[in-house]
XYZ file of C-alpha atoms in Angstrom:
662
model
C 146.130 140.182 64.030
C 145.176 141.001 67.598
C 143.473 144.390 67.392
C 142.890 144.687 71.095
C 146.438 145.823 71.741
C 145.673 148.969 69.559
C 142.789 150.120 71.840
C 144.895 152.219 74.198
C 146.893 153.899 71.464
C 143.714 154.708 69.558
C 142.081 156.156 72.668
C 145.082 158.323 73.427
C 145.141 159.519 69.840
C 141.429 160.534 70.020
C 142.010 162.293 73.343
C 144.934 164.253 71.909
C 142.891 165.305 68.857
C 139.914 166.198 71.031
C 142.053 168.298 73.318
C 143.565 170.114 70.364
C 140.230 170.991 68.742
C 138.724 171.950 72.100
C 141.683 174.275 72.856
C 141.450 175.775 69.322
C 137.757 176.394 69.811
C 138.294 177.970 73.220
C 140.912 180.345 71.803
C 138.585 181.352 68.973
C 135.315 181.809 70.856
C 133.128 184.601 69.376
C 132.737 186.506 72.674
C 130.803 189.307 71.081
C 128.049 186.857 70.019
C 127.643 185.237 73.444
C 124.748 186.522 75.648
C 122.747 185.465 78.696
C 120.458 183.328 76.633
C 123.324 180.858 76.205
C 123.235 180.077 79.965
C 119.873 178.201 80.034
C 120.878 176.416 76.864
C 124.124 175.165 78.517
C 122.300 174.237 81.720
C 119.637 172.268 79.897
C 122.253 170.517 77.741
C 124.520 169.517 80.663
C 122.030 168.817 83.414
C 118.926 167.650 81.631
C 119.697 166.193 78.248
C 122.603 164.127 79.603
C 120.206 162.345 81.961
C 118.144 161.018 79.059
C 120.610 158.444 77.840
C 119.726 155.433 75.795
C 122.089 152.386 75.886
C 123.279 150.987 72.578
C 122.242 147.297 72.386
C 125.010 144.746 72.734
C 127.613 147.442 73.475
C 128.739 149.538 76.443
C 128.014 152.773 74.525
C 124.968 155.047 74.894
C 123.266 157.875 73.028
C 122.085 161.023 74.811
C 119.270 163.435 74.066
C 121.756 166.255 73.744
C 122.377 166.138 69.992
C 119.451 168.574 69.433
C 120.893 171.180 71.806
C 124.417 170.818 70.353
C 123.066 171.419 66.829
C 121.031 174.363 68.165
C 124.070 175.872 69.867
C 126.074 175.424 66.618
C 123.456 177.303 64.558
C 122.964 180.125 67.062
C 126.394 180.729 68.608
C 128.867 179.148 66.190
C 130.915 175.968 65.920
C 133.493 176.857 68.622
C 130.804 177.032 71.367
C 129.231 173.799 70.011
C 132.583 171.911 70.147
C 133.188 172.904 73.817
C 129.558 172.275 74.823
C 129.547 168.868 72.992
C 132.751 167.758 74.760
C 131.448 168.892 78.114
C 128.025 167.283 77.617
C 129.515 163.923 76.512
C 131.839 163.901 79.562
C 128.910 164.623 81.907
C 126.688 161.997 80.230
C 129.454 159.319 80.468
C 130.255 160.113 84.111
C 126.874 160.838 85.568
C 124.577 158.722 83.427
C 122.795 155.488 84.439
C 125.971 153.512 83.668
C 128.876 155.683 84.713
C 132.316 155.063 83.078
C 135.830 155.633 84.336
C 137.419 159.072 84.028
C 139.688 157.883 81.207
C 136.678 156.564 79.212
C 134.687 159.756 79.908
C 137.584 161.911 78.524
C 137.808 159.616 75.488
C 134.051 160.017 74.837
C 134.286 163.779 75.233
C 137.208 163.851 72.819
C 135.299 161.854 70.196
C 132.361 164.302 70.387
C 134.685 167.310 70.173
C 136.378 165.917 67.042
C 133.048 164.937 65.378
C 131.502 168.380 66.138
C 134.639 170.145 64.904
C 134.583 168.198 61.660
C 130.842 168.980 61.185
C 131.494 172.728 61.671
C 134.316 172.729 59.131
C 132.185 170.870 56.485
C 129.304 173.236 57.047
C 131.513 176.298 56.804
C 133.071 174.978 53.665
C 129.777 174.069 51.929
C 127.372 176.794 53.236
C 129.576 179.500 54.699
C 129.580 180.499 58.410
C 127.138 178.290 60.136
C 125.554 181.197 62.085
C 124.805 183.039 58.874
C 123.412 179.847 57.343
C 120.867 179.700 60.149
C 119.635 183.287 59.439
C 118.416 182.561 55.894
C 114.957 181.664 54.747
C 113.427 178.248 55.250
C 114.420 176.903 51.849
C 115.395 173.688 50.258
C 119.055 174.701 50.741
C 118.417 175.053 54.450
C 116.918 171.611 54.602
C 119.861 170.176 52.664
C 122.272 171.891 55.068
C 120.487 170.357 58.050
C 120.781 166.925 56.451
C 124.472 167.479 55.738
C 125.050 168.607 59.301
C 123.297 165.550 60.729
C 125.052 163.169 58.307
C 128.606 164.444 58.960
C 127.993 164.420 62.707
C 126.561 160.918 62.553
C 129.304 159.473 60.344
C 132.133 161.144 62.293
C 130.825 160.297 65.769
C 129.650 156.743 65.003
C 132.699 156.071 62.924
C 135.108 156.993 65.821
C 132.998 154.901 68.237
C 132.822 151.956 65.802
C 136.590 151.876 65.421
C 136.973 151.659 69.235
C 134.326 148.899 69.548
C 135.773 146.915 66.631
C 139.216 146.938 68.250
C 137.662 145.566 71.462
C 135.697 142.880 69.569
C 138.614 142.144 67.251
C 136.416 142.360 64.159
C 136.234 144.603 61.036
C 135.105 148.235 61.554
C 132.435 147.935 58.887
C 130.902 144.874 60.507
C 130.846 146.630 63.883
C 129.428 149.827 62.524
C 126.765 148.033 60.479
C 125.601 145.861 63.416
C 125.722 148.399 66.235
C 125.692 151.994 64.910
C 123.835 152.077 61.575
C 120.464 152.348 63.135
C 121.488 155.288 65.429
C 121.323 157.761 62.407
C 117.707 158.574 63.343
C 118.733 160.474 66.482
C 121.080 162.729 64.503
C 118.643 163.503 61.769
C 115.827 164.008 64.277
C 117.970 166.290 66.420
C 119.114 168.312 63.366
C 115.493 168.706 62.238
C 114.458 169.864 65.738
C 117.380 172.307 65.931
C 116.506 173.785 62.514
C 112.942 174.271 63.431
C 113.925 175.901 66.737
C 116.311 178.295 64.978
C 113.531 179.434 62.625
C 111.237 180.011 65.632
C 113.885 182.061 67.332
C 114.436 184.163 64.220
C 110.735 184.952 63.834
C 109.309 184.793 67.379
C 112.282 185.389 69.591
C 114.537 183.165 71.761
C 111.809 182.221 74.138
C 109.976 180.487 71.391
C 112.303 177.603 72.255
C 109.870 176.870 75.069
C 107.231 176.169 72.507
C 109.752 173.876 70.686
C 110.370 171.801 73.765
C 107.418 169.447 73.066
C 108.864 168.790 69.594
C 112.167 167.791 71.128
C 110.360 165.511 73.583
C 108.354 163.945 70.696
C 111.619 163.285 68.836
C 113.143 161.660 71.874
C 110.063 159.560 72.630
C 109.906 158.510 68.913
C 113.523 157.348 69.051
C 112.933 155.639 72.367
C 109.937 153.778 70.956
C 111.931 152.874 67.877
C 114.730 151.522 70.071
C 112.236 149.556 72.259
C 110.750 148.035 69.138
C 114.165 147.039 67.917
C 114.979 145.529 71.323
C 111.611 143.734 71.328
C 112.291 142.389 67.859
C 115.734 141.416 68.962
C 114.375 139.726 72.056
C 111.714 138.003 69.984
C 114.385 136.818 67.536
C 116.430 135.608 70.469
C 113.432 133.897 72.036
C 112.629 132.235 68.661
C 116.218 131.175 68.240
C 116.269 129.941 71.790
C 113.021 128.079 71.234
C 114.422 126.521 68.067
C 117.577 125.620 69.951
C 115.528 124.165 72.796
C 113.408 122.209 70.324
C 116.497 120.824 68.646
C 118.015 120.128 72.049
C 114.778 118.425 73.220
C 114.697 116.368 70.033
C 118.336 115.429 70.483
C 117.717 114.582 74.160
C 114.623 112.582 73.206
C 116.656 110.677 70.628
C 119.389 110.152 73.183
C 116.846 109.081 75.809
C 115.364 106.625 73.330
C 118.783 105.156 72.639
C 119.440 104.999 76.379
C 116.074 103.243 76.933
C 116.905 100.695 74.209
C 120.354 100.184 75.704
C 118.921 99.873 79.187
C 116.256 97.450 77.963
C 118.918 95.375 76.234
C 121.071 95.539 79.408
C 118.106 94.494 81.616
C 117.267 91.616 79.218
C 120.851 90.543 79.172
C 121.082 90.715 82.975
C 117.875 88.722 83.282
C 119.292 86.160 80.916
C 122.560 85.990 82.871
C 120.560 85.763 86.121
C 118.504 82.916 84.788
C 121.637 81.152 83.585
C 123.304 81.733 86.942
C 120.212 80.430 88.810
C 120.224 77.383 86.542
C 123.920 76.832 87.237
C 123.232 77.161 90.976
C 120.437 74.606 90.692
C 122.686 72.236 88.752
C 125.427 72.782 91.283
C 123.116 72.107 94.222
C 121.741 69.057 92.389
C 125.302 67.910 91.812
C 126.137 68.298 95.467
C 122.940 66.460 96.418
C 123.656 63.671 93.978
C 127.271 63.447 95.122
C 126.211 63.316 98.778
C 123.524 60.683 98.161
C 125.874 58.623 96.068
C 128.554 58.750 98.711
C 126.260 57.705 101.550
C 124.511 54.988 99.532
C 127.760 53.611 98.249
C 128.873 53.158 101.812
C 125.447 51.579 102.691
C 125.455 49.266 99.692
C 129.068 48.346 100.183
C 128.254 47.221 103.740
C 125.220 45.218 102.659
C 126.870 43.655 99.602
C 130.083 42.744 101.316
C 128.265 41.284 104.350
C 125.858 39.260 102.152
C 128.758 37.786 100.147
C 130.485 36.761 103.366
C 127.242 35.072 104.581
C 127.004 33.032 101.376
C 130.238 31.273 102.398
C 129.505 31.144 106.106
C 128.428 27.885 107.780
C 128.254 29.002 111.396
C 124.660 29.924 112.361
C 125.926 32.391 114.916
C 127.994 34.250 112.361
C 125.058 34.218 109.900
C 122.714 35.683 112.541
C 125.292 38.402 113.448
C 125.864 39.202 109.737
C 122.109 39.480 109.114
C 121.735 41.834 112.015
C 124.517 44.022 110.615
C 122.772 44.043 107.205
C 119.503 45.093 108.875
C 121.281 47.872 110.810
C 123.027 49.100 107.648
C 119.765 49.093 105.714
C 118.108 51.111 108.494
C 120.904 53.653 108.352
C 120.309 53.973 104.628
C 116.592 54.446 105.331
C 117.440 57.259 107.760
C 119.498 58.932 105.086
C 116.572 58.724 102.669
C 114.302 60.213 105.327
C 116.583 63.143 105.822
C 116.598 63.837 102.119
C 112.787 63.528 102.037
C 112.515 65.885 104.957
C 114.632 68.437 103.130
C 112.885 68.139 99.720
C 109.264 67.182 100.615
C 106.418 69.473 99.725
C 103.476 68.409 101.861
C 100.129 69.308 100.469
C 98.483 69.579 103.832
C 99.531 70.483 107.365
C 98.366 68.434 110.297
C 99.336 71.304 112.575
C 98.203 72.025 116.145
C 98.719 74.978 118.448
C 102.162 74.747 120.075
C 103.283 76.708 123.127
C 106.594 78.313 122.203
C 107.792 78.707 125.812
C 106.953 75.128 126.682
C 108.720 74.061 123.516
C 111.933 75.811 124.719
C 111.630 74.255 128.153
C 111.370 70.815 126.576
C 114.408 71.498 124.352
C 116.464 72.540 127.328
C 115.754 69.286 129.149
C 116.189 67.145 126.052
C 119.586 68.672 125.270
C 120.813 68.865 128.848
C 122.878 65.670 128.658
C 124.790 67.112 125.747
C 125.476 70.675 126.860
C 125.871 69.863 130.560
C 126.702 66.252 131.427
C 128.805 65.352 128.351
C 130.505 68.761 128.215
C 131.398 68.742 131.916
C 132.841 65.250 131.535
C 135.187 66.694 128.926
C 136.146 69.650 131.162
C 134.044 72.224 129.267
C 131.530 74.518 131.037
C 128.486 75.403 128.929
C 125.418 77.177 130.310
C 122.015 77.418 128.669
C 119.843 80.416 129.469
C 116.158 80.852 128.762
C 114.603 84.267 128.059
C 110.950 83.426 127.751
C 108.333 85.811 126.506
C 104.653 85.684 126.998
C 103.055 82.338 128.166
C 100.335 82.860 125.551
C 102.705 82.803 122.554
C 101.586 79.986 120.347
C 102.266 78.892 116.766
C 100.511 76.415 114.532
C 102.784 73.567 113.799
C 104.075 70.066 114.361
C 105.584 70.070 117.862
C 107.985 67.224 117.205
C 109.304 68.849 114.022
C 109.852 72.203 115.692
C 111.512 70.439 118.640
C 113.800 68.634 116.159
C 114.854 71.959 114.653
C 115.657 73.568 117.994
C 117.477 70.521 119.293
C 119.610 70.494 116.156
C 120.413 74.176 116.588
C 121.419 73.642 120.223
C 123.653 70.739 119.293
C 125.320 72.868 116.629
C 125.835 75.618 119.205
C 127.534 73.135 121.569
C 129.829 72.008 118.707
C 130.696 75.681 118.009
C 131.889 76.149 121.622
C 134.786 73.721 122.169
C 136.129 75.941 124.989
C 132.726 76.491 126.626
C 130.380 79.427 126.602
C 126.711 80.357 126.805
C 123.725 79.342 124.793
C 120.676 81.608 124.950
C 117.169 80.566 123.929
C 114.771 83.504 123.689
C 111.353 84.329 122.378
C 109.445 87.510 121.570
C 106.354 88.529 119.657
C 106.282 91.307 117.006
C 103.880 92.176 114.198
C 101.963 88.924 114.314
C 105.104 86.783 114.332
C 106.852 84.862 117.091
C 110.633 85.026 116.942
C 112.704 82.216 118.445
C 116.416 82.982 118.765
C 119.203 80.464 119.453
C 122.399 82.368 120.201
C 125.855 81.134 121.205
C 129.136 82.713 122.129
C 131.199 80.272 120.044
C 133.707 80.589 117.216
C 131.232 82.077 114.717
C 131.286 81.640 110.940
C 132.892 83.412 108.057
C 130.548 85.033 105.549
C 131.099 82.439 102.871
C 130.191 79.676 105.408
C 127.180 81.596 106.754
C 125.669 81.955 103.289
C 125.828 78.148 102.743
C 124.774 76.710 106.141
C 121.350 75.727 104.736
C 122.717 73.972 101.626
C 122.280 70.250 101.636
C 125.412 68.157 102.323
C 127.385 71.267 103.213
C 129.203 70.716 106.513
C 132.180 72.072 108.409
C 132.411 69.007 110.624
C 134.216 66.737 108.158
C 133.201 63.078 108.379
C 131.413 63.811 111.653
C 128.480 65.418 109.819
C 126.313 64.734 106.815
C 125.409 68.366 106.136
C 121.627 67.707 106.188
C 120.717 68.969 109.646
C 120.272 72.653 108.855
C 118.919 71.805 105.359
C 116.165 69.775 107.003
C 115.562 72.410 109.604
C 115.178 74.989 106.844
C 112.628 72.783 105.050
C 110.650 72.329 108.271
C 110.492 76.005 109.048
C 109.477 76.887 105.460
C 106.770 74.206 105.651
C 105.509 76.016 108.768
C 105.230 79.268 106.684
C 108.119 80.730 108.624
C 111.637 81.896 108.013
C 115.016 81.098 109.477
C 118.117 83.281 109.196
C 121.684 83.054 110.498
C 123.723 85.940 111.899
C 127.366 85.327 112.708
C 130.719 86.967 113.215
C 134.026 85.134 113.493
C 135.081 85.041 117.081
C 131.824 86.595 118.370
C 129.301 83.746 118.013
C 126.231 82.885 115.991
C 122.538 83.597 116.289
C 119.762 81.672 114.440
C 116.459 83.497 114.237
C 113.258 81.625 113.493
C 110.098 83.630 112.733
C 106.740 81.792 112.731
C 103.196 83.168 112.387
C 101.363 83.642 115.662
C 98.388 81.316 116.384
C 96.479 83.319 119.028
C 93.157 81.979 120.372
C 93.865 78.617 118.687
C 92.299 75.600 120.364
C 94.239 72.389 120.457
C 92.512 69.840 118.317
C 91.931 66.314 119.416
C 93.988 63.552 117.877
C 92.542 62.269 114.658
C 90.863 58.906 114.872
C 90.580 58.365 111.109
C 93.246 55.612 111.079
C 92.191 52.567 112.999
C 94.657 51.211 115.596
C 96.312 47.892 114.939
C 95.295 45.230 117.495
C 97.836 42.463 117.604
C 95.487 39.562 118.254
C 96.361 36.105 116.961
C 94.092 35.138 114.079
C 93.761 32.293 111.609
C 96.041 33.434 108.763
C 95.231 30.465 106.521
C 91.673 31.752 106.057
C 92.866 35.239 105.164
C 93.466 36.194 101.543
C 95.528 39.287 100.718
C 96.084 41.029 97.398
C 99.505 42.644 96.897
C 99.745 45.251 94.091
C 103.179 46.732 93.167
C 104.929 47.393 89.863
C 108.285 46.478 91.380
C 108.714 42.699 91.223
C 111.184 42.496 94.090
C 108.835 44.395 96.369
C 105.896 42.180 95.399
C 107.829 39.050 96.116
C 109.153 40.457 99.376
C 105.633 41.244 100.626
C 104.481 37.799 99.451
C 107.301 36.045 101.274
C 106.626 38.020 104.483
C 102.902 37.266 104.436
C 103.248 33.629 103.394
C 105.782 33.138 106.197
C 102.808 33.631 108.576
C 100.499 31.419 106.488
C 98.471 34.118 104.653
C 97.132 33.449 101.162
C 98.706 35.991 98.809
C 97.741 37.009 95.254
C 100.058 39.292 93.226
C 99.213 42.022 90.671
C 101.770 44.200 88.817
C 99.389 47.112 88.178
C 96.126 48.638 89.368
C 94.184 47.533 86.320
C 95.381 43.957 86.775
C 94.201 44.136 90.366
C 90.723 45.358 89.351
C 90.471 42.542 86.816
C 91.137 40.056 89.617
C 88.336 41.634 91.626
C 86.082 41.442 88.547
C 86.744 37.741 88.155
C 84.848 37.197 91.370
C 87.828 36.576 93.591
C 87.346 37.715 97.192
C 90.115 39.332 99.250
C 90.192 40.226 102.909
C 92.694 43.076 102.402
C 94.806 44.943 99.914
C 98.436 46.090 99.991
C 99.104 48.546 97.120
C 101.980 50.712 96.035
C 101.238 54.438 95.557
C 103.280 55.448 92.537
C 102.425 53.048 89.712
C 102.084 53.630 85.981
C 98.623 53.693 84.449
C 96.736 53.833 87.777
C 98.073 55.171 91.064
C 97.448 53.693 94.445
C 94.878 56.380 95.248
C 92.902 55.571 92.080
C 92.999 51.884 92.897
C 91.783 52.559 96.458
C 88.869 54.520 95.098
C 87.942 51.844 92.654
C 88.200 49.150 95.400
C 85.988 51.197 97.709
C 83.306 51.431 95.077
C 83.204 47.571 95.035
C 83.656 46.985 98.711
C 83.444 49.798 101.286
C 84.704 47.692 104.201
C 87.738 45.967 102.797
C 90.994 47.169 104.550
C 93.496 48.922 102.312
C 97.136 49.671 103.095
C 99.299 51.914 100.900
C 103.004 51.107 100.817
C 105.013 54.024 99.430
C 108.517 55.341 99.133
C 107.234 58.923 99.351
C 106.800 58.582 103.099
C 105.493 61.663 104.894
C 104.915 63.572 101.628
C 101.556 61.713 101.594
C 98.851 64.114 102.743
C 96.168 63.060 105.239
C 93.574 64.740 103.049
C 94.293 62.332 100.177
C 94.376 59.422 102.544
C 90.986 60.293 103.960
C 89.462 60.906 100.515
C 90.636 57.440 99.321
C 89.512 55.818 102.682
C 92.928 54.224 103.095
C 93.429 52.506 106.454
C 97.237 52.466 106.661
C 100.245 54.161 105.056
C 103.532 52.263 105.307
C 106.787 54.041 104.401
C 109.457 52.218 102.441
C 111.752 50.719 103.534
C 109.515 48.870 105.873
C 110.037 46.174 108.475
C 108.451 42.701 108.347
C 106.829 43.338 111.735
C 104.869 46.282 110.308
C 103.515 44.253 107.437
C 102.551 41.309 109.697
C 100.891 43.570 112.200
C 98.672 45.019 109.523
C 97.953 41.506 108.146
C 96.827 40.375 111.575
C 94.468 43.337 111.771
C 93.114 42.455 108.321
C 92.495 38.920 109.532
C 90.733 40.147 112.645
C 88.433 42.372 110.626
C 87.687 39.582 108.206
C 86.720 37.226 110.953
C 84.569 39.948 112.587
C 82.839 40.626 109.249
C 82.256 36.907 108.702
C 80.616 36.584 112.114
C 78.465 39.593 111.509
C 77.288 38.162 108.170
C 76.501 34.784 109.821
C 74.528 36.446 112.583
C 72.481 38.366 110.036
């Protein structure tokens, strides 16, 4: 049941009852008993005691200091005066206290006090006779009992009426409300009744003005109650604080447990994401490897198809002219295949040293402009397309450490790509600037631009937008070159607005251009006597060994073959003398470097040539440490091998002459 709807009826009922008892008391005032001494008592009650109000915890109610004066008025002047004074005092305390109420609530509070006081007077008159005569008796046990009854009835009536109102607002039982919020207020009634009884006895023995002497007692009672209330509030606050602390501790424990679960979930999520990232990276690697293998297979199938088909035709050919032309085509096709291999090596190689020299960036751009001029000017204009190339050079002192030919290859490739991206013409801009120890080279065009999915793949091997016209290795090789120079290359593009490639390389200030290395002897093509020259060929590939033997024997050189480095050392140990050595680099058991070291320990002057398929991945530091004279990249030409053989023969003859002269 919703009790709150009964609040207004209850308040109106109390107001009606209070008005009735107040009117009854006014009509029955004992005028003959009233005197001037009542005036200061009324003034003190209305103006002073109502100011000393104490709020009731957890409610909107409050208790005033006036109970003592109401009891005193009841004992001295009768119940009618006490009823009127109590109603007036409660109205004043409600309206002009520290927490003023509305007029309606003030009237309701006054009515409750009037009813409670009226009930107290009637009980006292019934049990002890007229209350004024009760006060004139001796200070006996009966008087003390009467004071207790007066305080108890006033307390029960007043707190009961207030508890009913509060319980209706809180929608809870009256007993629960009274026990929680009004039970402890009994002290003020019993203290006030005791103070009033003491004051009455003082008046009866020492006169009315003995009340002045009783004032400290009243103050002590009020202070005692105030201290009691403060202690209760402190205990309540302490209990609240303890409860709040327990709640916070429980909340903190719950939050800690929740945080622990979140950390576990986050750790699991991170681990899962890392696993997925690794799987994705592996998939990307496999995808890139698949594209690389597919591209290599495509290009080499074309190369091998040309060589195989042409060789089969030559087997059936009888015309020397056709045979010569076919062989030239085979040579050309093989060279094309070698170029494809070189591009792949350029993309994938990891050089262990850098034969870099200071390179002037501005001069590099000037060279690139002149090298590419036939493409962006002459050829374009012949096709009716106007392309201009602008230079925005920075400082003349801007230098980087690098391989000038490789950097030039990168920039030329970027310019050619820019020309291809401007079929209707446009402007290519080459610019340089220095910032934070880096030199930035920008190649910008006003061409068609690239979509985002194309831009993110421009450096992938075998990825091309030119169809059969491109192999997709140009930018991949360029990327490898720039990374080998400890730099970075990025592409910025927007469809319809053009593309800009930015290359950032470390600055090489105050660098001095080094002189060309003279560690590799030059080949002097001087006719020698090949029949007197003995050469050892070491290679684990039989077809390569036989090819080198055939090339050397075609010029009359004596050739010995070894399939491994250890076999070659055994041939040296048998006492056989050789004028020079051709050795493969990557062999099982003993590499070409190890063989060269071992040969040098036996003969420091014998010429050694390394023939390798790793090409420029061979570092000059390793070559110098092994004291290797030449490095030949596979596939090689017969002229290269014969030129080295002639130099070996020349050195052998010179050494023989030196020995004879000694």
